[in-house]
Amino acid sequence: MFKRAPIRPAKAWTADELPTPRTPGQVLRIDDGKARACVPVPKFAYVRDERLREICRLMNCQHCGRGGPDAGVTWAHSNQSAHGKGKSEKASDIYVAALCWRCHVELDQGKAWGQELKVKLWTLAHEKTVRQAMRDRTWPADIPLPAWATA
């Protein structure tokens, strides 16, 4: 057996020992007994709303055009980190495309399309989905539109 080194107590900082932040918005982070300034990054504003799922179910696939009860059209979230996609986090619900189950599976797990093509196809389907929802006046008024749709 080996002996573990004793744990040293952390140094207690007093208010006059901590340097003040140099610019507004900076916060202090203490690592290894040293104070460092860091700028906080704003968190992504996620939208979660089941009404968007129902809107997508009423549409035809925005890629291949399949429709009806057998098409299994549902919402396909973006796989881009710019839309809030993380390791175990889906993108915000405003970044969805109405796709049938076949297109959705190929987009998420398929090997036939390259990554660049997948991004282009999802982007086109997403834009069609949002435009159709706006045209049909089914996009809920209390849910923000994607930034490209408001510009």
JSON list of N, CA and C in Angstrom, two decimals, residues 58-139:
[
{"chain": "A", "resi": 58, "resn": "LEU", "atom": "N", "xyz": [-48.04, 17.94, -40.08]},
{"chain": "A", "resi": 58, "resn": "LEU", "atom": "CA", "xyz": [-49.08, 18.29, -41.05]},
{"chain": "A", "resi": 58, "resn": "LEU", "atom": "C", "xyz": [-48.52, 18.59, -42.43]},
{"chain": "A", "resi": 59, "resn": "MET", "atom": "N", "xyz": [-47.21, 18.74, -42.55]},
{"chain": "A", "resi": 59, "resn": "MET", "atom": "CA", "xyz": [-46.57, 19.08, -43.82]},
{"chain": "A", "resi": 59, "resn": "MET", "atom": "C", "xyz": [-46.11, 17.81, -44.54]},
{"chain": "A", "resi": 60, "resn": "ASN", "atom": "N", "xyz": [-45.83, 17.99, -45.84]},
{"chain": "A", "resi": 60, "resn": "ASN", "atom": "CA", "xyz": [-45.13, 16.95, -46.59]},
{"chain": "A", "resi": 60, "resn": "ASN", "atom": "C", "xyz": [-43.64, 17.08, -46.29]},
{"chain": "A", "resi": 61, "resn": "CYS", "atom": "N", "xyz": [-42.88, 16.04, -46.62]},
{"chain": "A", "resi": 61, "resn": "CYS", "atom": "CA", "xyz": [-41.43, 16.09, -46.44]},
{"chain": "A", "resi": 61, "resn": "CYS", "atom": "C", "xyz": [-40.89, 17.23, -47.29]},
{"chain": "A", "resi": 62, "resn": "GLN", "atom": "N", "xyz": [-40.09, 18.06, -46.68]},
{"chain": "A", "resi": 62, "resn": "GLN", "atom": "CA", "xyz": [-39.57, 19.24, -47.37]},
{"chain": "A", "resi": 62, "resn": "GLN", "atom": "C", "xyz": [-38.33, 18.93, -48.20]},
{"chain": "A", "resi": 63, "resn": "HIS", "atom": "N", "xyz": [-37.96, 17.65, -48.27]},
{"chain": "A", "resi": 63, "resn": "HIS", "atom": "CA", "xyz": [-36.86, 17.25, -49.14]},
{"chain": "A", "resi": 63, "resn": "HIS", "atom": "C", "xyz": [-37.37, 16.44, -50.33]},
{"chain": "A", "resi": 64, "resn": "CYS", "atom": "N", "xyz": [-38.07, 15.34, -50.06]},
{"chain": "A", "resi": 64, "resn": "CYS", "atom": "CA", "xyz": [-38.51, 14.46, -51.16]},
{"chain": "A", "resi": 64, "resn": "CYS", "atom": "C", "xyz": [-39.96, 14.66, -51.54]},
{"chain": "A", "resi": 65, "resn": "GLY", "atom": "N", "xyz": [-40.75, 15.35, -50.71]},
{"chain": "A", "resi": 65, "resn": "GLY", "atom": "CA", "xyz": [-42.14, 15.64, -51.03]},
{"chain": "A", "resi": 65, "resn": "GLY", "atom": "C", "xyz": [-43.14, 14.61, -50.58]},
{"chain": "A", "resi": 66, "resn": "ARG", "atom": "N", "xyz": [-42.69, 13.50, -49.95]},
{"chain": "A", "resi": 66, "resn": "ARG", "atom": "CA", "xyz": [-43.63, 12.48, -49.49]},
{"chain": "A", "resi": 66, "resn": "ARG", "atom": "C", "xyz": [-44.56, 13.08, -48.45]},
{"chain": "A", "resi": 67, "resn": "GLY", "atom": "N", "xyz": [-45.80, 12.61, -48.45]},
{"chain": "A", "resi": 67, "resn": "GLY", "atom": "CA", "xyz": [-46.78, 13.09, -47.49]},
{"chain": "A", "resi": 67, "resn": "GLY", "atom": "C", "xyz": [-47.75, 12.00, -47.11]},
{"chain": "A", "resi": 68, "resn": "GLY", "atom": "N", "xyz": [-48.67, 12.33, -46.26]},
{"chain": "A", "resi": 68, "resn": "GLY", "atom": "CA", "xyz": [-49.66, 11.37, -45.83]},
{"chain": "A", "resi": 68, "resn": "GLY", "atom": "C", "xyz": [-49.24, 10.62, -44.59]},
{"chain": "A", "resi": 69, "resn": "PRO", "atom": "N", "xyz": [-50.14, 9.76, -44.08]},
{"chain": "A", "resi": 69, "resn": "PRO", "atom": "CA", "xyz": [-49.86, 9.07, -42.82]},
{"chain": "A", "resi": 69, "resn": "PRO", "atom": "C", "xyz": [-48.71, 8.06, -42.92]},
{"chain": "A", "resi": 70, "resn": "ASP", "atom": "N", "xyz": [-48.45, 7.50, -44.12]},
{"chain": "A", "resi": 70, "resn": "ASP", "atom": "CA", "xyz": [-47.38, 6.51, -44.26]},
{"chain": "A", "resi": 70, "resn": "ASP", "atom": "C", "xyz": [-45.99, 7.14, -44.37]},
{"chain": "A", "resi": 71, "resn": "ALA", "atom": "N", "xyz": [-45.92, 8.42, -44.65]},
{"chain": "A", "resi": 71, "resn": "ALA", "atom": "CA", "xyz": [-44.62, 9.08, -44.83]},
{"chain": "A", "resi": 71, "resn": "ALA", "atom": "C", "xyz": [-43.89, 9.26, -43.50]},
{"chain": "A", "resi": 72, "resn": "GLY", "atom": "N", "xyz": [-44.64, 9.39, -42.42]},
{"chain": "A", "resi": 72, "resn": "GLY", "atom": "CA", "xyz": [-44.02, 9.57, -41.10]},
{"chain": "A", "resi": 72, "resn": "GLY", "atom": "C", "xyz": [-43.23, 10.86, -41.01]},
{"chain": "A", "resi": 73, "resn": "VAL", "atom": "N", "xyz": [-43.82, 11.94, -41.49]},
{"chain": "A", "resi": 73, "resn": "VAL", "atom": "CA", "xyz": [-43.13, 13.23, -41.44]},
{"chain": "A", "resi": 73, "resn": "VAL", "atom": "C", "xyz": [-43.06, 13.71, -40.00]},
{"chain": "A", "resi": 74, "resn": "THR", "atom": "N", "xyz": [-41.89, 14.10, -39.58]},
{"chain": "A", "resi": 74, "resn": "THR", "atom": "CA", "xyz": [-41.67, 14.62, -38.24]},
{"chain": "A", "resi": 74, "resn": "THR", "atom": "C", "xyz": [-40.61, 15.70, -38.31]},
{"chain": "A", "resi": 75, "resn": "TRP", "atom": "N", "xyz": [-40.26, 16.25, -37.18]},
{"chain": "A", "resi": 75, "resn": "TRP", "atom": "CA", "xyz": [-39.25, 17.31, -37.19]},
{"chain": "A", "resi": 75, "resn": "TRP", "atom": "C", "xyz": [-37.86, 16.72, -37.05]},
{"chain": "A", "resi": 76, "resn": "ALA", "atom": "N", "xyz": [-36.95, 17.27, -37.83]},
{"chain": "A", "resi": 76, "resn": "ALA", "atom": "CA", "xyz": [-35.54, 16.87, -37.80]},
{"chain": "A", "resi": 76, "resn": "ALA", "atom": "C", "xyz": [-34.76, 18.08, -37.29]},
{"chain": "A", "resi": 77, "resn": "HIS", "atom": "N", "xyz": [-34.21, 17.95, -36.09]},
{"chain": "A", "resi": 77, "resn": "HIS", "atom": "CA", "xyz": [-33.43, 19.04, -35.51]},
{"chain": "A", "resi": 77, "resn": "HIS", "atom": "C", "xyz": [-32.11, 19.23, -36.26]},
{"chain": "A", "resi": 78, "resn": "SER", "atom": "N", "xyz": [-31.60, 20.43, -36.19]},
{"chain": "A", "resi": 78, "resn": "SER", "atom": "CA", "xyz": [-30.30, 20.73, -36.77]},
{"chain": "A", "resi": 78, "resn": "SER", "atom": "C", "xyz": [-29.20, 19.96, -36.03]},
{"chain": "A", "resi": 79, "resn": "ASN", "atom": "N", "xyz": [-28.15, 19.60, -36.75]},
{"chain": "A", "resi": 79, "resn": "ASN", "atom": "CA", "xyz": [-26.99, 18.95, -36.13]},
{"chain": "A", "resi": 79, "resn": "ASN", "atom": "C", "xyz": [-25.81, 19.91, -36.05]},
{"chain": "A", "resi": 80, "resn": "GLN", "atom": "N", "xyz": [-26.09, 21.21, -36.12]},
{"chain": "A", "resi": 80, "resn": "GLN", "atom": "CA", "xyz": [-25.04, 22.21, -36.12]},
{"chain": "A", "resi": 80, "resn": "GLN", "atom": "C", "xyz": [-24.95, 22.87, -34.74]},
{"chain": "A", "resi": 81, "resn": "SER", "atom": "N", "xyz": [-23.73, 23.04, -34.27]},
{"chain": "A", "resi": 81, "resn": "SER", "atom": "CA", "xyz": [-23.53, 23.64, -32.95]},
{"chain": "A", "resi": 81, "resn": "SER", "atom": "C", "xyz": [-24.00, 25.09, -32.93]},
{"chain": "A", "resi": 82, "resn": "ALA", "atom": "N", "xyz": [-24.00, 25.76, -34.07]},
{"chain": "A", "resi": 82, "resn": "ALA", "atom": "CA", "xyz": [-24.47, 27.15, -34.13]},
{"chain": "A", "resi": 82, "resn": "ALA", "atom": "C", "xyz": [-25.94, 27.26, -33.76]},
{"chain": "A", "resi": 83, "resn": "HIS", "atom": "N", "xyz": [-26.68, 26.16, -33.86]},
{"chain": "A", "resi": 83, "resn": "HIS", "atom": "CA", "xyz": [-28.10, 26.14, -33.52]},
{"chain": "A", "resi": 83, "resn": "HIS", "atom": "C", "xyz": [-28.36, 25.55, -32.14]},
{"chain": "A", "resi": 84, "resn": "GLY", "atom": "N", "xyz": [-27.30, 25.37, -31.35]},
{"chain": "A", "resi": 84, "resn": "GLY", "atom": "CA", "xyz": [-27.46, 24.88, -30.00]},
{"chain": "A", "resi": 84, "resn": "GLY", "atom": "C", "xyz": [-27.24, 23.38, -29.83]},
{"chain": "A", "resi": 85, "resn": "LYS", "atom": "N", "xyz": [-26.83, 22.69, -30.88]},
{"chain": "A", "resi": 85, "resn": "LYS", "atom": "CA", "xyz": [-26.58, 21.25, -30.78]},
{"chain": "A", "resi": 85, "resn": "LYS", "atom": "C", "xyz": [-25.34, 21.02, -29.93]},
{"chain": "A", "resi": 86, "resn": "GLY", "atom": "N", "xyz": [-25.45, 20.13, -28.97]},
{"chain": "A", "resi": 86, "resn": "GLY", "atom": "CA", "xyz": [-24.33, 19.78, -28.12]},
{"chain": "A", "resi": 86, "resn": "GLY", "atom": "C", "xyz": [-24.21, 18.27, -28.03]},
{"chain": "A", "resi": 87, "resn": "LYS", "atom": "N", "xyz": [-23.30, 17.81, -27.17]},
{"chain": "A", "resi": 87, "resn": "LYS", "atom": "CA", "xyz": [-23.05, 16.37, -27.06]},
{"chain": "A", "resi": 87, "resn": "LYS", "atom": "C", "xyz": [-24.31, 15.59, -26.72]},
{"chain": "A", "resi": 88, "resn": "SER", "atom": "N", "xyz": [-25.03, 16.03, -25.73]},
{"chain": "A", "resi": 88, "resn": "SER", "atom": "CA", "xyz": [-26.26, 15.33, -25.35]},
{"chain": "A", "resi": 88, "resn": "SER", "atom": "C", "xyz": [-27.45, 16.28, -25.37]},
{"chain": "A", "resi": 89, "resn": "GLU", "atom": "N", "xyz": [-27.36, 17.30, -26.19]},
{"chain": "A", "resi": 89, "resn": "GLU", "atom": "CA", "xyz": [-28.40, 18.33, -26.26]},
{"chain": "A", "resi": 89, "resn": "GLU", "atom": "C", "xyz": [-28.84, 18.52, -27.71]},
{"chain": "A", "resi": 90, "resn": "LYS", "atom": "N", "xyz": [-30.13, 18.44, -27.95]},
{"chain": "A", "resi": 90, "resn": "LYS", "atom": "CA", "xyz": [-30.65, 18.72, -29.29]},
{"chain": "A", "resi": 90, "resn": "LYS", "atom": "C", "xyz": [-30.61, 20.22, -29.53]},
{"chain": "A", "resi": 91, "resn": "ALA", "atom": "N", "xyz": [-30.62, 20.59, -30.79]},
{"chain": "A", "resi": 91, "resn": "ALA", "atom": "CA", "xyz": [-30.68, 22.00, -31.15]},
{"chain": "A", "resi": 91, "resn": "ALA", "atom": "C", "xyz": [-32.02, 22.57, -30.71]},
{"chain": "A", "resi": 92, "resn": "SER", "atom": "N", "xyz": [-32.10, 23.87, -30.69]},
{"chain": "A", "resi": 92, "resn": "SER", "atom": "CA", "xyz": [-33.34, 24.55, -30.33]},
{"chain": "A", "resi": 92, "resn": "SER", "atom": "C", "xyz": [-34.44, 24.13, -31.30]},
{"chain": "A", "resi": 93, "resn": "ASP", "atom": "N", "xyz": [-35.68, 24.09, -30.82]},
{"chain": "A", "resi": 93, "resn": "ASP", "atom": "CA", "xyz": [-36.80, 23.63, -31.63]},
{"chain": "A", "resi": 93, "resn": "ASP", "atom": "C", "xyz": [-37.12, 24.56, -32.80]},
{"chain": "A", "resi": 94, "resn": "ILE", "atom": "N", "xyz": [-36.63, 25.79, -32.79]},
{"chain": "A", "resi": 94, "resn": "ILE", "atom": "CA", "xyz": [-36.90, 26.66, -33.94]},
{"chain": "A", "resi": 94, "resn": "ILE", "atom": "C", "xyz": [-36.03, 26.28, -35.14]},
{"chain": "A", "resi": 95, "resn": "TYR", "atom": "N", "xyz": [-35.01, 25.43, -34.91]},
{"chain": "A", "resi": 95, "resn": "TYR", "atom": "CA", "xyz": [-34.14, 24.97, -35.98]},
{"chain": "A", "resi": 95, "resn": "TYR", "atom": "C", "xyz": [-34.50, 23.53, -36.33]},
{"chain": "A", "resi": 96, "resn": "VAL", "atom": "N", "xyz": [-35.69, 23.37, -36.93]},
{"chain": "A", "resi": 96, "resn": "VAL", "atom": "CA", "xyz": [-36.17, 22.05, -37.33]},
{"chain": "A", "resi": 96, "resn": "VAL", "atom": "C", "xyz": [-36.59, 22.08, -38.79]},
{"chain": "A", "resi": 97, "resn": "ALA", "atom": "N", "xyz": [-36.63, 20.91, -39.39]},
{"chain": "A", "resi": 97, "resn": "ALA", "atom": "CA", "xyz": [-37.12, 20.74, -40.75]},
{"chain": "A", "resi": 97, "resn": "ALA", "atom": "C", "xyz": [-38.12, 19.60, -40.76]},
{"chain": "A", "resi": 98, "resn": "ALA", "atom": "N", "xyz": [-39.18, 19.75, -41.54]},
{"chain": "A", "resi": 98, "resn": "ALA", "atom": "CA", "xyz": [-40.18, 18.69, -41.68]},
{"chain": "A", "resi": 98, "resn": "ALA", "atom": "C", "xyz": [-39.64, 17.68, -42.69]},
{"chain": "A", "resi": 99, "resn": "LEU", "atom": "N", "xyz": [-39.23, 16.51, -42.20]},
{"chain": "A", "resi": 99, "resn": "LEU", "atom": "CA", "xyz": [-38.67, 15.47, -43.07]},
{"chain": "A", "resi": 99, "resn": "LEU", "atom": "C", "xyz": [-39.38, 14.14, -42.79]},
{"chain": "A", "resi": 100, "resn": "CYS", "atom": "N", "xyz": [-39.53, 13.33, -43.86]},
{"chain": "A", "resi": 100, "resn": "CYS", "atom": "CA", "xyz": [-40.09, 11.99, -43.67]},
{"chain": "A", "resi": 100, "resn": "CYS", "atom": "C", "xyz": [-39.04, 11.14, -42.95]},
{"chain": "A", "resi": 101, "resn": "TRP", "atom": "N", "xyz": [-39.46, 9.99, -42.47]},
{"chain": "A", "resi": 101, "resn": "TRP", "atom": "CA", "xyz": [-38.54, 9.17, -41.67]},
{"chain": "A", "resi": 101, "resn": "TRP", "atom": "C", "xyz": [-37.35, 8.70, -42.49]},
{"chain": "A", "resi": 102, "resn": "ARG", "atom": "N", "xyz": [-37.54, 8.44, -43.78]},
{"chain": "A", "resi": 102, "resn": "ARG", "atom": "CA", "xyz": [-36.42, 7.98, -44.61]},
{"chain": "A", "resi": 102, "resn": "ARG", "atom": "C", "xyz": [-35.36, 9.06, -44.78]},
{"chain": "A", "resi": 103, "resn": "CYS", "atom": "N", "xyz": [-35.80, 10.27, -45.10]},
{"chain": "A", "resi": 103, "resn": "CYS", "atom": "CA", "xyz": [-34.84, 11.38, -45.25]},
{"chain": "A", "resi": 103, "resn": "CYS", "atom": "C", "xyz": [-34.17, 11.71, -43.92]},
{"chain": "A", "resi": 104, "resn": "HIS", "atom": "N", "xyz": [-34.94, 11.62, -42.83]},
{"chain": "A", "resi": 104, "resn": "HIS", "atom": "CA", "xyz": [-34.41, 11.92, -41.50]},
{"chain": "A", "resi": 104, "resn": "HIS", "atom": "C", "xyz": [-33.31, 10.92, -41.13]},
{"chain": "A", "resi": 105, "resn": "VAL", "atom": "N", "xyz": [-33.55, 9.65, -41.36]},
{"chain": "A", "resi": 105, "resn": "VAL", "atom": "CA", "xyz": [-32.54, 8.62, -41.04]},
{"chain": "A", "resi": 105, "resn": "VAL", "atom": "C", "xyz": [-31.30, 8.81, -41.90]},
{"chain": "A", "resi": 106, "resn": "GLU", "atom": "N", "xyz": [-31.48, 9.05, -43.18]},
{"chain": "A", "resi": 106, "resn": "GLU", "atom": "CA", "xyz": [-30.32, 9.25, -44.07]},
{"chain": "A", "resi": 106, "resn": "GLU", "atom": "C", "xyz": [-29.54, 10.49, -43.65]},
{"chain": "A", "resi": 107, "resn": "LEU", "atom": "N", "xyz": [-30.24, 11.52, -43.24]},
{"chain": "A", "resi": 107, "resn": "LEU", "atom": "CA", "xyz": [-29.58, 12.76, -42.81]},
{"chain": "A", "resi": 107, "resn": "LEU", "atom": "C", "xyz": [-28.77, 12.54, -41.53]},
{"chain": "A", "resi": 108, "resn": "ASP", "atom": "N", "xyz": [-29.32, 11.82, -40.57]},
{"chain": "A", "resi": 108, "resn": "ASP", "atom": "CA", "xyz": [-28.65, 11.63, -39.29]},
{"chain": "A", "resi": 108, "resn": "ASP", "atom": "C", "xyz": [-27.61, 10.50, -39.30]},
{"chain": "A", "resi": 109, "resn": "GLN", "atom": "N", "xyz": [-27.93, 9.38, -39.93]},
{"chain": "A", "resi": 109, "resn": "GLN", "atom": "CA", "xyz": [-27.07, 8.21, -39.80]},
{"chain": "A", "resi": 109, "resn": "GLN", "atom": "C", "xyz": [-26.56, 7.66, -41.12]},
{"chain": "A", "resi": 110, "resn": "GLY", "atom": "N", "xyz": [-27.05, 8.20, -42.24]},
{"chain": "A", "resi": 110, "resn": "GLY", "atom": "CA", "xyz": [-26.70, 7.64, -43.54]},
{"chain": "A", "resi": 110, "resn": "GLY", "atom": "C", "xyz": [-25.27, 7.93, -43.97]},
{"chain": "A", "resi": 111, "resn": "LYS", "atom": "N", "xyz": [-24.79, 7.11, -44.88]},
{"chain": "A", "resi": 111, "resn": "LYS", "atom": "CA", "xyz": [-23.43, 7.25, -45.41]},
{"chain": "A", "resi": 111, "resn": "LYS", "atom": "C", "xyz": [-23.44, 7.72, -46.87]},
{"chain": "A", "resi": 112, "resn": "ALA", "atom": "N", "xyz": [-24.60, 7.71, -47.51]},
{"chain": "A", "resi": 112, "resn": "ALA", "atom": "CA", "xyz": [-24.68, 8.04, -48.94]},
{"chain": "A", "resi": 112, "resn": "ALA", "atom": "C", "xyz": [-24.38, 9.51, -49.21]},
{"chain": "A", "resi": 113, "resn": "TRP", "atom": "N", "xyz": [-24.77, 10.39, -48.30]},
{"chain": "A", "resi": 113, "resn": "TRP", "atom": "CA", "xyz": [-24.56, 11.82, -48.49]},
{"chain": "A", "resi": 113, "resn": "TRP", "atom": "C", "xyz": [-23.35, 12.24, -47.68]},
{"chain": "A", "resi": 114, "resn": "GLY", "atom": "N", "xyz": [-22.56, 13.14, -48.21]},
{"chain": "A", "resi": 114, "resn": "GLY", "atom": "CA", "xyz": [-21.43, 13.70, -47.46]},
{"chain": "A", "resi": 114, "resn": "GLY", "atom": "C", "xyz": [-21.92, 14.73, -46.46]},
{"chain": "A", "resi": 115, "resn": "GLN", "atom": "N", "xyz": [-21.06, 15.12, -45.54]},
{"chain": "A", "resi": 115, "resn": "GLN", "atom": "CA", "xyz": [-21.46, 16.06, -44.49]},
{"chain": "A", "resi": 115, "resn": "GLN", "atom": "C", "xyz": [-21.87, 17.41, -45.07]},
{"chain": "A", "resi": 116, "resn": "GLU", "atom": "N", "xyz": [-21.15, 17.88, -46.06]},
{"chain": "A", "resi": 116, "resn": "GLU", "atom": "CA", "xyz": [-21.47, 19.17, -46.66]},
{"chain": "A", "resi": 116, "resn": "GLU", "atom": "C", "xyz": [-22.84, 19.14, -47.33]},
{"chain": "A", "resi": 117, "resn": "LEU", "atom": "N", "xyz": [-23.14, 18.04, -48.03]},
{"chain": "A", "resi": 117, "resn": "LEU", "atom": "CA", "xyz": [-24.43, 17.89, -48.68]},
{"chain": "A", "resi": 117, "resn": "LEU", "atom": "C", "xyz": [-25.55, 17.79, -47.64]},
{"chain": "A", "resi": 118, "resn": "LYS", "atom": "N", "xyz": [-25.30, 17.06, -46.55]},
{"chain": "A", "resi": 118, "resn": "LYS", "atom": "CA", "xyz": [-26.29, 16.95, -45.48]},
{"chain": "A", "resi": 118, "resn": "LYS", "atom": "C", "xyz": [-26.66, 18.32, -44.92]},
{"chain": "A", "resi": 119, "resn": "VAL", "atom": "N", "xyz": [-25.66, 19.17, -44.69]},
{"chain": "A", "resi": 119, "resn": "VAL", "atom": "CA", "xyz": [-25.92, 20.51, -44.15]},
{"chain": "A", "resi": 119, "resn": "VAL", "atom": "C", "xyz": [-26.75, 21.32, -45.15]},
{"chain": "A", "resi": 120, "resn": "LYS", "atom": "N", "xyz": [-26.40, 21.24, -46.44]},
{"chain": "A", "resi": 120, "resn": "LYS", "atom": "CA", "xyz": [-27.16, 21.98, -47.46]},
{"chain": "A", "resi": 120, "resn": "LYS", "atom": "C", "xyz": [-28.60, 21.50, -47.55]},
{"chain": "A", "resi": 121, "resn": "LEU", "atom": "N", "xyz": [-28.78, 20.17, -47.57]},
{"chain": "A", "resi": 121, "resn": "LEU", "atom": "CA", "xyz": [-30.14, 19.62, -47.66]},
{"chain": "A", "resi": 121, "resn": "LEU", "atom": "C", "xyz": [-30.98, 19.99, -46.45]},
{"chain": "A", "resi": 122, "resn": "TRP", "atom": "N", "xyz": [-30.40, 19.88, -45.25]},
{"chain": "A", "resi": 122, "resn": "TRP", "atom": "CA", "xyz": [-31.16, 20.23, -44.05]},
{"chain": "A", "resi": 122, "resn": "TRP", "atom": "C", "xyz": [-31.50, 21.72, -44.07]},
{"chain": "A", "resi": 123, "resn": "THR", "atom": "N", "xyz": [-30.55, 22.57, -44.47]},
{"chain": "A", "resi": 123, "resn": "THR", "atom": "CA", "xyz": [-30.79, 24.01, -44.49]},
{"chain": "A", "resi": 123, "resn": "THR", "atom": "C", "xyz": [-31.93, 24.37, -45.44]},
{"chain": "A", "resi": 124, "resn": "LEU", "atom": "N", "xyz": [-31.93, 23.77, -46.64]},
{"chain": "A", "resi": 124, "resn": "LEU", "atom": "CA", "xyz": [-33.02, 24.04, -47.59]},
{"chain": "A", "resi": 124, "resn": "LEU", "atom": "C", "xyz": [-34.37, 23.56, -47.04]},
{"chain": "A", "resi": 125, "resn": "ALA", "atom": "N", "xyz": [-34.39, 22.36, -46.45]},
{"chain": "A", "resi": 125, "resn": "ALA", "atom": "CA", "xyz": [-35.63, 21.83, -45.88]},
{"chain": "A", "resi": 125, "resn": "ALA", "atom": "C", "xyz": [-36.10, 22.69, -44.70]},
{"chain": "A", "resi": 126, "resn": "HIS", "atom": "N", "xyz": [-35.17, 23.16, -43.90]},
{"chain": "A", "resi": 126, "resn": "HIS", "atom": "CA", "xyz": [-35.50, 24.03, -42.76]},
{"chain": "A", "resi": 126, "resn": "HIS", "atom": "C", "xyz": [-36.14, 25.33, -43.25]},
{"chain": "A", "resi": 127, "resn": "GLU", "atom": "N", "xyz": [-35.52, 25.95, -44.25]},
{"chain": "A", "resi": 127, "resn": "GLU", "atom": "CA", "xyz": [-36.06, 27.21, -44.77]},
{"chain": "A", "resi": 127, "resn": "GLU", "atom": "C", "xyz": [-37.45, 27.00, -45.38]},
{"chain": "A", "resi": 128, "resn": "LYS", "atom": "N", "xyz": [-37.64, 25.90, -46.11]},
{"chain": "A", "resi": 128, "resn": "LYS", "atom": "CA", "xyz": [-38.96, 25.59, -46.67]},
{"chain": "A", "resi": 128, "resn": "LYS", "atom": "C", "xyz": [-39.99, 25.38, -45.57]},
{"chain": "A", "resi": 129, "resn": "THR", "atom": "N", "xyz": [-39.58, 24.68, -44.50]},
{"chain": "A", "resi": 129, "resn": "THR", "atom": "CA", "xyz": [-40.49, 24.40, -43.39]},
{"chain": "A", "resi": 129, "resn": "THR", "atom": "C", "xyz": [-40.96, 25.69, -42.73]},
{"chain": "A", "resi": 130, "resn": "VAL", "atom": "N", "xyz": [-40.02, 26.57, -42.40]},
{"chain": "A", "resi": 130, "resn": "VAL", "atom": "CA", "xyz": [-40.37, 27.83, -41.72]},
{"chain": "A", "resi": 130, "resn": "VAL", "atom": "C", "xyz": [-41.21, 28.71, -42.64]},
{"chain": "A", "resi": 131, "resn": "ARG", "atom": "N", "xyz": [-40.83, 28.80, -43.91]},
{"chain": "A", "resi": 131, "resn": "ARG", "atom": "CA", "xyz": [-41.59, 29.65, -44.85]},
{"chain": "A", "resi": 131, "resn": "ARG", "atom": "C", "xyz": [-43.02, 29.13, -45.02]},
{"chain": "A", "resi": 132, "resn": "GLN", "atom": "N", "xyz": [-43.19, 27.81, -45.11]},
{"chain": "A", "resi": 132, "resn": "GLN", "atom": "CA", "xyz": [-44.54, 27.26, -45.25]},
{"chain": "A", "resi": 132, "resn": "GLN", "atom": "C", "xyz": [-45.35, 27.52, -43.99]},
{"chain": "A", "resi": 133, "resn": "ALA", "atom": "N", "xyz": [-44.74, 27.36, -42.82]},
{"chain": "A", "resi": 133, "resn": "ALA", "atom": "CA", "xyz": [-45.46, 27.62, -41.56]},
{"chain": "A", "resi": 133, "resn": "ALA", "atom": "C", "xyz": [-45.86, 29.09, -41.47]},
{"chain": "A", "resi": 134, "resn": "MET", "atom": "N", "xyz": [-44.99, 29.98, -41.94]},
{"chain": "A", "resi": 134, "resn": "MET", "atom": "CA", "xyz": [-45.33, 31.41, -41.92]},
{"chain": "A", "resi": 134, "resn": "MET", "atom": "C", "xyz": [-46.43, 31.71, -42.94]},
{"chain": "A", "resi": 135, "resn": "ARG", "atom": "N", "xyz": [-46.33, 31.08, -44.12]},
{"chain": "A", "resi": 135, "resn": "ARG", "atom": "CA", "xyz": [-47.33, 31.29, -45.18]},
{"chain": "A", "resi": 135, "resn": "ARG", "atom": "C", "xyz": [-48.71, 30.77, -44.73]},
{"chain": "A", "resi": 136, "resn": "ASP", "atom": "N", "xyz": [-48.71, 29.59, -44.06]},
{"chain": "A", "resi": 136, "resn": "ASP", "atom": "CA", "xyz": [-49.96, 29.00, -43.58]},
{"chain": "A", "resi": 136, "resn": "ASP", "atom": "C", "xyz": [-50.44, 29.61, -42.27]},
{"chain": "A", "resi": 137, "resn": "ARG", "atom": "N", "xyz": [-49.64, 30.50, -41.72]},
{"chain": "A", "resi": 137, "resn": "ARG", "atom": "CA", "xyz": [-49.93, 31.16, -40.43]},
{"chain": "A", "resi": 137, "resn": "ARG", "atom": "C", "xyz": [-50.10, 30.15, -39.30]},
{"chain": "A", "resi": 138, "resn": "THR", "atom": "N", "xyz": [-49.27, 29.09, -39.33]},
{"chain": "A", "resi": 138, "resn": "THR", "atom": "CA", "xyz": [-49.31, 28.09, -38.27]},
{"chain": "A", "resi": 138, "resn": "THR", "atom": "C", "xyz": [-48.16, 28.24, -37.28]},
{"chain": "A", "resi": 139, "resn": "TRP", "atom": "N", "xyz": [-47.17, 29.08, -37.60]},
{"chain": "A", "resi": 139, "resn": "TRP", "atom": "CA", "xyz": [-46.06, 29.30, -36.67]},
{"chain": "A", "resi": 139, "resn": "TRP", "atom": "C", "xyz": [-46.61, 30.06, -35.47]}
]
